[in-house]
Short mmCIF file of C-alpha atoms in Angstrom, two decimals:
data_model
loop_
_atom_site.label_atom_id
_atom_site.label_comp_id
_atom_site.label_asym_id
_atom_site.label_seq_id
_atom_site.Cartn_x
_atom_site.Cartn_y
_atom_site.Cartn_z
CA MET A 55 0.00 0.00 0.00
CA GLY A 56 1.28 3.42 -0.91
CA GLU A 57 0.46 7.08 -0.72
CA GLY A 58 -3.14 7.99 -1.38
CA HIS A 59 -4.51 4.65 -0.25
CA LEU A 60 -7.70 4.98 1.79
CA LEU A 61 -7.29 2.74 4.80
CA GLY A 62 -10.54 1.34 6.16
CA ASN A 63 -12.46 3.75 3.91
CA ARG A 64 -11.49 6.51 6.33
CA TYR A 65 -7.76 7.21 6.70
CA ARG A 66 -5.90 8.41 3.61
CA LEU A 67 -2.18 7.63 3.70
CA GLU A 68 -0.12 10.68 2.71
CA ALA A 69 3.58 10.17 3.51
CA VAL A 70 5.97 8.01 5.52
CA VAL A 71 7.27 9.86 8.58
CA GLY A 72 9.30 7.06 10.18
CA ARG A 73 10.34 3.46 10.15
CA GLY A 74 11.24 1.14 13.00
CA GLY A 75 11.66 -2.46 14.01
CA MET A 76 7.90 -2.92 14.51
CA GLY A 77 6.70 -1.26 11.32
CA THR A 78 6.21 1.99 9.43
CA VAL A 79 4.55 5.20 10.61
CA TRP A 80 2.50 7.19 8.09
CA ARG A 81 1.11 10.67 8.20
CA ALA A 82 -2.55 10.24 7.26
CA TYR A 83 -5.76 12.24 7.03
CA ASP A 84 -9.02 11.27 8.73
CA VAL A 85 -11.60 12.14 6.11
CA MET A 86 -14.45 11.49 8.52
CA LEU A 87 -13.34 13.85 11.34
CA ASP A 88 -11.31 16.18 9.12
CA ARG A 89 -8.02 15.94 11.03
CA GLU A 90 -4.46 14.71 10.59
CA VAL A 91 -3.48 11.47 12.30
CA ALA A 92 -0.53 9.10 12.47
CA VAL A 93 -1.03 5.53 11.29
CA LYS A 94 1.40 2.77 12.27
CA GLU A 95 1.62 -0.20 9.97
CA VAL A 96 2.65 -3.14 12.14
CA VAL A 97 5.16 -5.30 10.29
CA LEU A 98 6.17 -8.51 12.04
CA PRO A 99 9.53 -10.24 11.59
CA PRO A 100 9.71 -12.92 8.89
CA GLY A 101 9.96 -16.61 9.65
CA LEU A 102 6.92 -16.87 11.92
CA SER A 103 4.39 -19.61 11.49
CA THR A 104 0.73 -18.88 10.79
CA SER A 105 -0.27 -19.61 14.37
CA GLU A 106 2.45 -17.33 15.71
CA ARG A 107 1.37 -14.53 13.40
CA ASP A 108 -2.23 -14.93 14.55
CA VAL A 109 -1.13 -14.73 18.18
CA LEU A 110 0.86 -11.57 17.48
CA TYR A 111 -2.01 -9.91 15.64
CA GLN A 112 -4.47 -10.67 18.41
CA ARG A 113 -2.02 -9.44 21.00
CA THR A 114 -1.43 -6.24 19.03
CA PHE A 115 -5.17 -5.54 18.91
CA ARG A 116 -5.56 -6.23 22.61
CA GLU A 117 -2.64 -4.00 23.63
CA ALA A 118 -3.74 -1.23 21.26
CA ARG A 119 -7.17 -1.21 22.88
CA ALA A 120 -5.52 -1.09 26.30
CA SER A 121 -3.33 1.84 25.22
CA ALA A 122 -6.43 3.69 24.08
CA ARG A 123 -7.43 3.90 27.74
CA LEU A 124 -4.37 6.03 28.55
CA THR A 125 -5.24 9.70 28.81
CA HIS A 126 -2.04 11.52 29.68
CA PRO A 127 -0.24 14.40 27.94
CA GLY A 128 2.96 12.33 27.96
CA VAL A 129 1.40 9.46 26.01
CA VAL A 130 0.46 9.40 22.34
CA THR A 131 -3.30 8.90 22.15
CA VAL A 132 -4.53 5.83 20.26
CA HIS A 133 -7.67 6.58 18.22
CA ASP A 134 -8.44 3.39 16.32
CA VAL A 135 -7.26 -0.04 15.17
CA VAL A 136 -7.87 -1.18 11.59
CA GLU A 137 -7.16 -4.60 10.09
CA GLU A 138 -6.43 -4.52 6.40
CA GLY A 139 -4.06 -6.41 4.11
CA GLU A 140 -3.70 -9.16 6.71
CA ARG A 141 -1.96 -6.84 9.12
CA PRO A 142 -3.04 -4.48 11.90
CA TRP A 143 -2.87 -0.68 11.53
CA ILE A 144 -2.82 1.54 14.62
CA VAL A 145 -4.32 5.03 14.23
CA MET A 146 -2.77 7.48 16.69
CA GLU A 147 -2.40 11.15 17.50
CA LEU A 148 -0.05 12.97 15.12
CA VAL A 149 2.67 14.72 17.13
CA ARG A 150 4.87 17.12 15.18
CA ALA A 151 8.15 16.80 17.02
CA ARG A 152 11.66 15.49 16.85
CA SER A 153 12.70 12.34 18.62
CA LEU A 154 15.11 12.41 21.52
CA GLN A 155 17.47 10.31 19.42
CA ASP A 156 17.67 13.13 16.85
CA VAL A 157 18.42 15.61 19.63
CA ILE A 158 21.15 13.40 21.12
CA GLU A 159 22.85 13.07 17.73
CA GLU A 160 23.35 16.84 17.77
CA GLY A 161 25.16 16.62 21.11
CA PRO A 162 24.65 15.41 24.69
CA LEU A 163 22.14 17.23 26.90
CA THR A 164 22.88 18.95 30.19
CA PRO A 165 21.87 17.09 33.37
CA ARG A 166 19.20 19.73 34.04
CA ARG A 167 17.60 19.34 30.61
CA ALA A 168 17.78 15.54 30.82
CA ALA A 169 16.06 15.66 34.22
CA GLU A 170 13.27 17.83 32.78
CA ILE A 171 12.67 15.23 30.06
CA GLY A 172 12.94 12.40 32.58
CA LEU A 173 10.26 13.93 34.80
CA GLN A 174 7.70 13.93 31.98
CA MET A 175 8.69 10.41 30.91
CA LEU A 176 8.38 9.16 34.48
CA ALA A 177 4.92 10.69 34.83
CA ALA A 178 3.77 8.94 31.63
CA LEU A 179 5.20 5.59 32.72
CA ARG A 180 3.62 5.78 36.16
CA HIS A 181 0.24 6.58 34.58
CA ALA A 182 0.54 3.55 32.31
CA HIS A 183 1.65 1.26 35.13
CA GLU A 184 -1.36 2.30 37.17
CA LYS A 185 -3.51 1.12 34.24
CA GLY A 186 -1.69 -2.20 34.11
CA ILE A 187 0.17 -1.43 30.88
CA LEU A 188 3.91 -1.83 30.33
CA HIS A 189 5.77 -0.06 27.57
CA ARG A 190 8.68 -2.53 27.19
CA ASP A 191 10.40 -0.49 24.49
CA VAL A 192 11.45 2.79 26.13
CA LYS A 193 14.34 4.29 24.16
CA PRO A 194 15.30 7.70 22.73
CA SER A 195 13.73 7.03 19.33
CA ASN A 196 10.34 6.46 21.05
CA VAL A 197 10.50 9.79 22.90
CA LEU A 198 9.16 12.82 21.03
CA ILE A 199 9.96 16.41 22.05
CA THR A 200 7.89 19.24 20.64
CA ASP A 201 9.05 22.81 20.14
CA ALA A 202 6.94 23.81 23.16
CA GLY A 203 8.86 21.37 25.37
CA ARG A 204 6.21 18.66 25.62
CA VAL A 205 7.67 15.15 25.96
CA VAL A 206 5.59 12.30 24.54
CA LEU A 207 6.16 8.55 24.68
CA THR A 208 5.15 6.59 21.60
CA ASP A 209 4.48 2.87 20.95
CA PHE A 210 2.73 2.23 24.24
CA GLY A 211 1.55 -1.36 24.36
CA ILE A 212 2.49 -2.02 20.73
CA ALA A 213 5.77 -3.90 21.31
CA GLN A 214 4.47 -6.11 24.14
CA VAL A 215 5.07 -9.46 22.46
CA GLU A 216 8.24 -10.76 24.08
CA GLY A 217 6.42 -12.19 27.11
CA ASP A 218 4.27 -14.59 25.12
CA ALA A 219 5.11 -18.26 25.71
CA THR A 220 4.80 -19.05 22.00
CA LEU A 221 7.33 -16.40 21.05
CA THR A 222 9.97 -17.51 23.53
CA GLN A 223 10.26 -20.78 21.62
CA THR A 224 11.28 -18.92 18.48
CA GLY A 225 13.99 -16.89 20.24
CA LEU A 226 12.41 -13.61 19.14
CA VAL A 227 13.72 -10.53 20.93
CA MET A 228 11.63 -7.40 20.58
CA GLY A 229 12.92 -3.90 21.19
CA SER A 230 16.36 -2.34 21.01
CA PRO A 231 19.04 -4.57 22.61
CA ALA A 232 20.95 -1.56 23.97
CA TYR A 233 17.89 -0.59 26.07
CA ILE A 234 16.72 -4.03 27.20
CA PRO A 235 17.04 -4.48 30.99
CA PRO A 236 19.07 -7.42 32.35
CA GLU A 237 16.03 -9.41 33.51
CA ARG A 238 14.51 -9.34 30.05
CA ALA A 239 17.85 -10.30 28.50
CA GLN A 240 17.73 -13.37 30.77
CA GLY A 241 14.31 -14.32 29.40
CA GLU A 242 12.27 -13.24 32.42
CA ARG A 243 8.94 -11.46 32.16
CA ALA A 244 8.90 -7.70 32.13
CA VAL A 245 7.75 -5.79 35.21
CA PRO A 246 7.22 -2.07 35.88
CA ALA A 247 10.83 -1.90 37.09
CA SER A 248 11.89 -2.96 33.58
CA ASP A 249 10.45 0.24 32.13
CA LEU A 250 12.28 2.23 34.82
CA TRP A 251 15.59 0.59 33.84
CA ALA A 252 14.97 1.59 30.22
CA LEU A 253 14.16 5.11 31.45
CA GLY A 254 17.55 5.21 33.20
CA ALA A 255 19.31 3.96 30.06
CA THR A 256 17.54 6.64 28.01
CA LEU A 257 18.61 9.41 30.41
CA TYR A 258 22.13 7.94 30.43
CA ALA A 259 22.21 8.24 26.64
CA ALA A 260 20.86 11.80 26.86
CA VAL A 261 23.85 13.05 28.89
CA GLU A 262 26.55 10.64 27.64
CA GLY A 263 25.55 10.36 23.97
CA ARG A 264 25.08 6.58 23.99
CA SER A 265 23.42 3.79 25.94
CA PRO A 266 25.47 2.18 28.73
CA TYR A 267 25.36 -1.14 26.85
CA GLU A 268 25.55 0.06 23.28
CA ARG A 269 27.86 -2.27 21.35
CA SER A 270 28.65 -3.05 17.74
CA ASP A 271 25.95 -5.75 17.45
CA ALA A 272 22.83 -6.96 19.26
CA MET A 273 24.43 -10.04 20.83
CA SER A 274 27.27 -7.98 22.29
CA SER A 275 24.77 -5.56 23.82
CA LEU A 276 22.78 -8.39 25.40
CA ALA A 277 25.95 -10.04 26.72
CA ALA A 278 27.10 -6.74 28.23
CA ALA A 279 23.74 -6.23 29.94
CA LEU A 280 24.03 -9.69 31.49
CA SER A 281 27.63 -9.60 32.69
CA GLU A 282 29.15 -6.11 32.70
CA PRO A 283 28.55 -3.33 35.25
CA VAL A 284 27.16 0.00 34.10
CA PRO A 285 30.04 2.29 33.05
CA PRO A 286 30.18 5.31 35.39
CA PRO A 287 28.75 8.37 33.62
CA ARG A 288 31.18 11.23 33.03
CA ASN A 289 28.76 14.06 32.23
CA ALA A 290 25.80 13.26 34.49
CA GLY A 291 26.88 15.43 37.43
CA PRO A 292 23.96 15.71 39.89
CA LEU A 293 22.00 13.20 37.80
CA SER A 294 24.45 10.39 38.63
CA ARG A 295 22.52 9.19 41.70
CA VAL A 296 19.31 8.81 39.69
CA LEU A 297 21.12 6.87 36.97
CA GLN A 298 22.77 4.62 39.55
CA GLY A 299 19.40 3.83 41.14
CA LEU A 300 17.47 3.23 37.91
CA LEU A 301 20.21 1.10 36.34
CA ALA A 302 20.55 -1.32 39.26
CA ARG A 303 20.93 -4.83 37.85
CA GLU A 304 18.36 -6.55 40.08
CA PRO A 305 14.78 -5.19 39.98
CA ARG A 306 14.39 -5.55 43.76
CA TYR A 307 17.25 -3.08 44.32
CA ARG A 308 16.15 -0.71 41.55
CA MET A 309 14.94 2.78 42.32
CA THR A 310 11.15 3.11 42.15
CA GLY A 311 9.13 5.88 40.57
CA PRO A 312 8.28 7.62 43.89
CA GLN A 313 11.96 7.49 44.85
CA ALA A 314 13.19 8.91 41.54
CA LEU A 315 10.61 11.71 41.41
CA PRO A 316 12.11 14.04 44.09
CA LEU A 317 15.66 13.50 42.84
CA LEU A 318 14.71 14.32 39.24
CA THR A 319 12.75 17.35 40.45
CA GLU A 320 15.77 18.60 42.39
CA VAL A 321 18.04 18.37 39.35
CA ALA A 322 15.42 19.83 36.98
CA THR A 323 14.89 22.89 39.21
CA MET A 324 18.56 23.64 39.78
CA PRO A 325 19.45 27.27 38.97
CA VAL A 326 21.22 27.79 35.70
CA ALA A 327 24.84 28.81 36.22
CA PRO A 328 25.48 32.40 35.05
CA PRO A 329 27.78 32.82 32.06
CA ALA A 330 31.43 33.45 32.80
CA ALA A 331 32.36 37.11 33.12
CA ASP A 332 34.45 38.59 30.31
CA GLU A 333 36.35 40.90 32.65
CA THR A 334 38.17 40.29 35.92
CA VAL A 335 36.51 41.91 38.92
CA LEU A 336 39.01 43.46 41.33
CA ASP A 337 38.50 43.32 45.07
CA GLU A 338 39.71 46.90 45.46
CA PRO A 339 39.18 49.73 42.98
CA SER A 340 42.30 50.98 41.29
CA HIS A 341 43.63 54.36 42.50
CA ARG A 342 44.50 55.22 38.96
CA PHE A 343 41.12 54.37 37.48
CA ALA A 344 38.87 54.89 40.48
CA ALA A 345 35.12 54.55 39.90
CA PRO A 346 32.94 57.58 40.59
CA VAL A 347 31.29 57.76 43.97
CA GLU A 348 27.77 57.50 42.61
CA LEU A 349 28.58 54.25 40.81
CA ALA A 350 30.24 52.66 43.84
CA ALA A 351 27.15 53.39 45.92
CA GLU A 352 25.22 50.88 43.77
CA THR A 353 27.43 47.88 44.53
CA VAL A 354 26.03 44.79 46.16
CA LEU A 355 28.12 45.28 49.29
CA ASP A 356 26.02 48.31 50.26
CA SER A 357 23.09 46.05 51.15
CA THR A 358 22.67 46.00 54.92
CA GLU A 359 21.04 42.57 54.76
CA ILE A 360 24.05 41.05 53.06
CA GLU A 361 26.37 42.89 55.47
CA ALA A 362 24.60 41.31 58.43
CA VAL A 363 24.71 37.83 56.98
CA THR A 364 28.04 37.61 55.22
CA ARG A 365 30.38 39.28 57.71
CA GLU A 366 30.61 41.04 61.04
CA ASP A 367 30.19 44.75 61.12
CA GLY A 368 33.56 46.43 61.39
CA GLY A 369 32.14 49.66 62.78
CA PRO A 370 31.40 52.93 61.12
CA GLY A 371 35.02 53.57 60.39
CA GLY A 372 35.43 50.97 57.67
CA HIS A 373 39.17 50.62 57.02
CA PRO A 374 40.69 52.09 60.21
CA GLY A 375 43.70 53.47 58.52
CA GLY A 376 42.38 53.90 55.05
CA HIS A 377 44.54 53.86 51.94
CA PRO A 378 47.47 56.23 51.67
CA GLY A 379 45.61 58.08 48.98
CA GLY A 380 42.60 58.26 51.23
CA HIS A 381 39.74 55.80 51.47
CA PRO A 382 38.84 56.78 55.00
CA GLY A 383 35.58 54.91 55.07
CA GLY A 384 36.42 51.82 53.08
CA HIS A 385 35.49 51.79 49.39
CA PRO A 386 34.71 55.02 47.50
CA GLY A 387 31.19 55.97 48.26
CA GLY A 388 31.51 54.81 51.83
CA HIS A 389 30.38 51.40 52.99
CA PRO A 390 28.91 51.83 56.46
CA GLY A 391 30.29 48.48 57.58
CA GLY A 392 33.48 48.57 55.53
CA HIS A 393 36.06 45.86 55.98
CA PRO A 394 37.33 45.18 59.49
CA GLY A 395 40.93 45.71 58.42
CA GLY A 396 42.64 48.37 56.38
CA HIS A 397 45.85 49.93 55.15
CA GLY A 398 47.39 52.48 57.47
CA ASN A 399 49.30 55.61 56.62
CA ASP A 400 52.52 53.62 56.57
CA GLY A 401 51.17 51.51 53.70
CA GLN A 402 51.00 48.35 55.79
CA TRP A 403 47.94 46.39 56.75
CA HIS A 404 46.91 46.66 60.41
CA ARG A 405 44.64 44.35 62.34
CA PRO A 406 41.65 46.33 63.61
CA GLU A 407 41.24 46.92 67.29
CA PRO A 408 38.03 45.61 68.87
CA GLN A 409 35.43 48.34 68.79
CA GLN A 410 32.45 48.89 71.04
CA ARG A 411 29.09 48.47 69.32
CA ASP A 412 26.18 50.78 69.71
CA SER A 413 23.82 49.83 72.49
CA GLY A 414 20.98 49.30 70.01
CA GLN A 415 22.88 46.71 67.96
CA GLN A 416 23.49 43.10 68.85
CA ARG A 417 26.41 41.07 67.71
CA PRO A 418 25.17 38.30 65.42
CA ALA A 419 25.72 34.84 66.76
CA PRO A 420 28.29 32.78 64.87
CA TYR A 421 26.90 30.29 62.39
CA ARG A 422 26.72 26.73 63.55
CA ALA A 423 26.02 23.84 61.22
CA PRO A 424 22.84 21.97 62.19
CA GLU A 425 23.43 18.66 63.83
CA PRO A 426 22.51 15.66 61.66
CA GLU A 427 19.18 14.16 62.52
CA ALA A 428 18.53 10.49 62.74
CA ARG A 429 16.59 9.53 59.63
CA THR A 430 14.90 6.38 58.53
CA LEU A 431 14.57 5.17 54.95
CA ALA A 432 11.26 6.53 53.72
CA GLU A 433 9.25 5.28 50.78
CA THR A 434 10.62 8.01 48.55
CA GLU A 435 14.26 7.39 49.46
CA TRP A 436 16.55 4.94 47.70
CA ALA A 437 19.59 3.18 49.09
CA PRO A 438 22.28 1.60 46.90
CA PRO A 439 22.17 -2.22 46.74
CA PRO A 440 24.32 -4.01 49.33
CA PRO A 441 27.75 -5.21 48.12
CA PRO A 442 28.50 -8.92 47.73
CA GLN A 443 29.27 -10.79 50.94
CA GLY A 444 32.82 -10.15 52.06
CA ALA A 445 33.36 -7.19 49.72
CA ALA A 446 33.56 -3.56 50.73
CA ALA A 447 30.89 -1.20 49.43
CA PRO A 448 32.22 0.94 46.54
CA TRP A 449 30.67 4.08 47.99
CA GLU A 450 32.34 3.69 51.40
CA ALA A 451 35.17 6.15 51.84
CA GLN A 452 38.53 4.44 52.04
CA PRO A 453 41.43 6.07 53.92
CA ALA A 454 43.80 7.77 51.57
CA ARG A 455 47.18 6.11 51.32
CA TRP A 456 48.99 9.39 51.30
CA SER A 457 47.44 10.39 54.63
CA GLN A 458 49.27 7.62 56.52
CA PRO A 459 52.89 8.08 57.72
CA ILE A 460 55.30 6.33 55.43
CA GLU A 461 57.16 3.65 57.37
CA PRO A 462 59.51 1.06 55.85
CA PRO A 463 58.34 -2.53 56.16
CA GLN A 464 59.74 -4.61 59.01
CA GLY A 465 61.76 -6.80 56.67
CA ARG A 466 63.31 -3.80 54.96
CA ARG A 467 64.22 -2.30 58.35
CA ARG A 468 65.95 -5.50 59.46
CA GLU A 469 67.82 -5.74 56.20
CA ARG A 470 69.01 -2.16 56.56
CA THR A 471 70.22 -2.81 60.15
CA LYS A 472 72.05 -5.92 59.01
CA THR A 473 73.79 -4.00 56.26
CA VAL A 474 74.92 -1.29 58.68
CA VAL A 475 76.37 -3.92 61.07
CA ILE A 476 78.24 -5.68 58.25
CA VAL A 477 79.70 -2.42 56.95
CA THR A 478 80.78 -1.41 60.49
CA ILE A 479 82.49 -4.76 61.08
CA ALA A 480 84.21 -4.53 57.71
CA VAL A 481 85.53 -1.05 58.52
CA ILE A 482 86.80 -2.22 61.91
CA LEU A 483 88.55 -5.19 60.31
CA VAL A 484 90.20 -2.95 57.72
CA VAL A 485 91.41 -0.57 60.43
CA VAL A 486 92.77 -3.48 62.51
CA ALA A 487 94.52 -4.92 59.47
CA VAL A 488 96.14 -1.59 58.65
CA LEU A 489 97.31 -1.12 62.22
CA ALA A 490 98.66 -4.68 62.38
CA GLY A 491 100.51 -4.24 59.12
CA ALA A 492 102.04 -0.99 60.32
CA PHE A 493 103.10 -2.63 63.61
CA ILE A 494 104.73 -5.59 61.83
CA LEU A 495 106.53 -3.29 59.42
CA ARG A 496 107.85 -1.23 62.32
CA GLN A 497 109.07 -4.35 64.12
CA LYS A 498 110.90 -5.49 61.02
CA ARG A 499 112.58 -2.11 60.66
CA ASN A 500 113.66 -2.14 64.30
CA GLY A 501 115.07 -5.69 63.96
CA THR A 502 117.10 -4.76 60.91
CA ALA A 503 118.55 -1.71 62.65
CA LEU A 504 119.63 -3.80 65.68
CA GLY A 505 121.31 -6.38 63.45
CA VAL A 506 123.35 -3.80 61.62
CA GLN A 507 124.36 -2.14 64.89
CA GLY A 508 125.52 -5.49 66.33
CA HIS A 509 127.53 -6.29 63.25
CA ASP A 510 129.29 -2.95 63.41
CA SER A 511 130.12 -3.48 67.10
CA ALA A 512 131.62 -6.90 66.35
CA ILE A 513 133.85 -5.44 63.67
CA VAL A 514 135.07 -2.71 65.99
CA HIS A 515 135.75 -5.20 68.80
CA GLU A 516 137.71 -7.49 66.43
CA ALA A 517 139.76 -4.61 65.17
CA GLY A 518 140.64 -3.65 68.77
CA ARG A 519 141.96 -7.09 69.51
CA GLN A 520 144.22 -7.14 66.47
CA ALA A 521 145.70 -3.70 67.17
CA PRO A 522 148.27 -4.56 69.97
#
């Protein structure tokens, strides 16, 4: 069937607006109600038997009727179901918007923007779960974002075929493998926590640019979801705790909708950081390019409320000594509180002397941090899953190695002592040997001298006897 075909004698197909694993989406015109609609042509994978195809068609009709009961701004409204050409056609609300996948391809989102999108997605999922309907195919390509900021989930109840007992025999896997939660990859039935895992994977992709288990092929993605931990996000910032809770491997430890709601709200309502200033702001005005008095009087420091909160009043004198060029009252324009210290006439900074306050003023009490209160885990709070038995929790602070005094090991200390003893003994032996050698040499010299002297005496004595 092509463009211009009148589906069910009511919906005229005009153009293809998208294609996916479950079929083709057409922009159509409802000639009866005079409005534009979206029509999804459900195309099932090849290789299914006739009985399996019949089961899938009946299931598609049943889930489409269930989705028609959803009335939420975050859910695409289902208007009608038509069977024609031996396949089902789902008539839905036409939403003119880009998908979140298209937005991500232009660049990752900020944590604040991702949290805003996540809040609307969470509200839509919770509404569907209350009606007993699971999405089972939450991913960026099924999230539409209008120019007005409305976030809409598509394909509600259309891809719910993987839980059927007949389909599990064929090995059919429905949905995107990179966004399938671990329990579904193991062949277990989907639960509401499965949609929340896919929500976490979608928000992960929004800030990181890709799913935590996105791989080169479907089997690698499924294997990663079954065996590998979630890679720590690098750009999530304050959204990291939500991602950690939603992407917990076991559904029983996974963050619930009521627990994720306040955390997403906190991130979504964070103030936007002001842009970086182009010029450097000096703490003290330059003497050479001093600002006029009337401009300095408009600075933020002139506010008495801020003075009372941010610092202690230094008295009416401001800088006691003032600058050499003369800022007697602190900054130009005169700050009543001034800074408690100042530059004296000698150009050096002097510590201010304690000054007596006016009787009508009271010295503000120093700030004290509130003592932590004992809290119990409420329904809306989430705690990380416990670590395996015998292993330390990854979030527990470990003492830094560099904070401990560096001491040599006991074996190294003994070895060093042994070396010192050996060297000392060797030195002593060398000294003794040198002294012994010197003593022996001296004795030899003395013996030689005595021998020569005795020989000379004998000669003289012999000569004396021969003389008479």
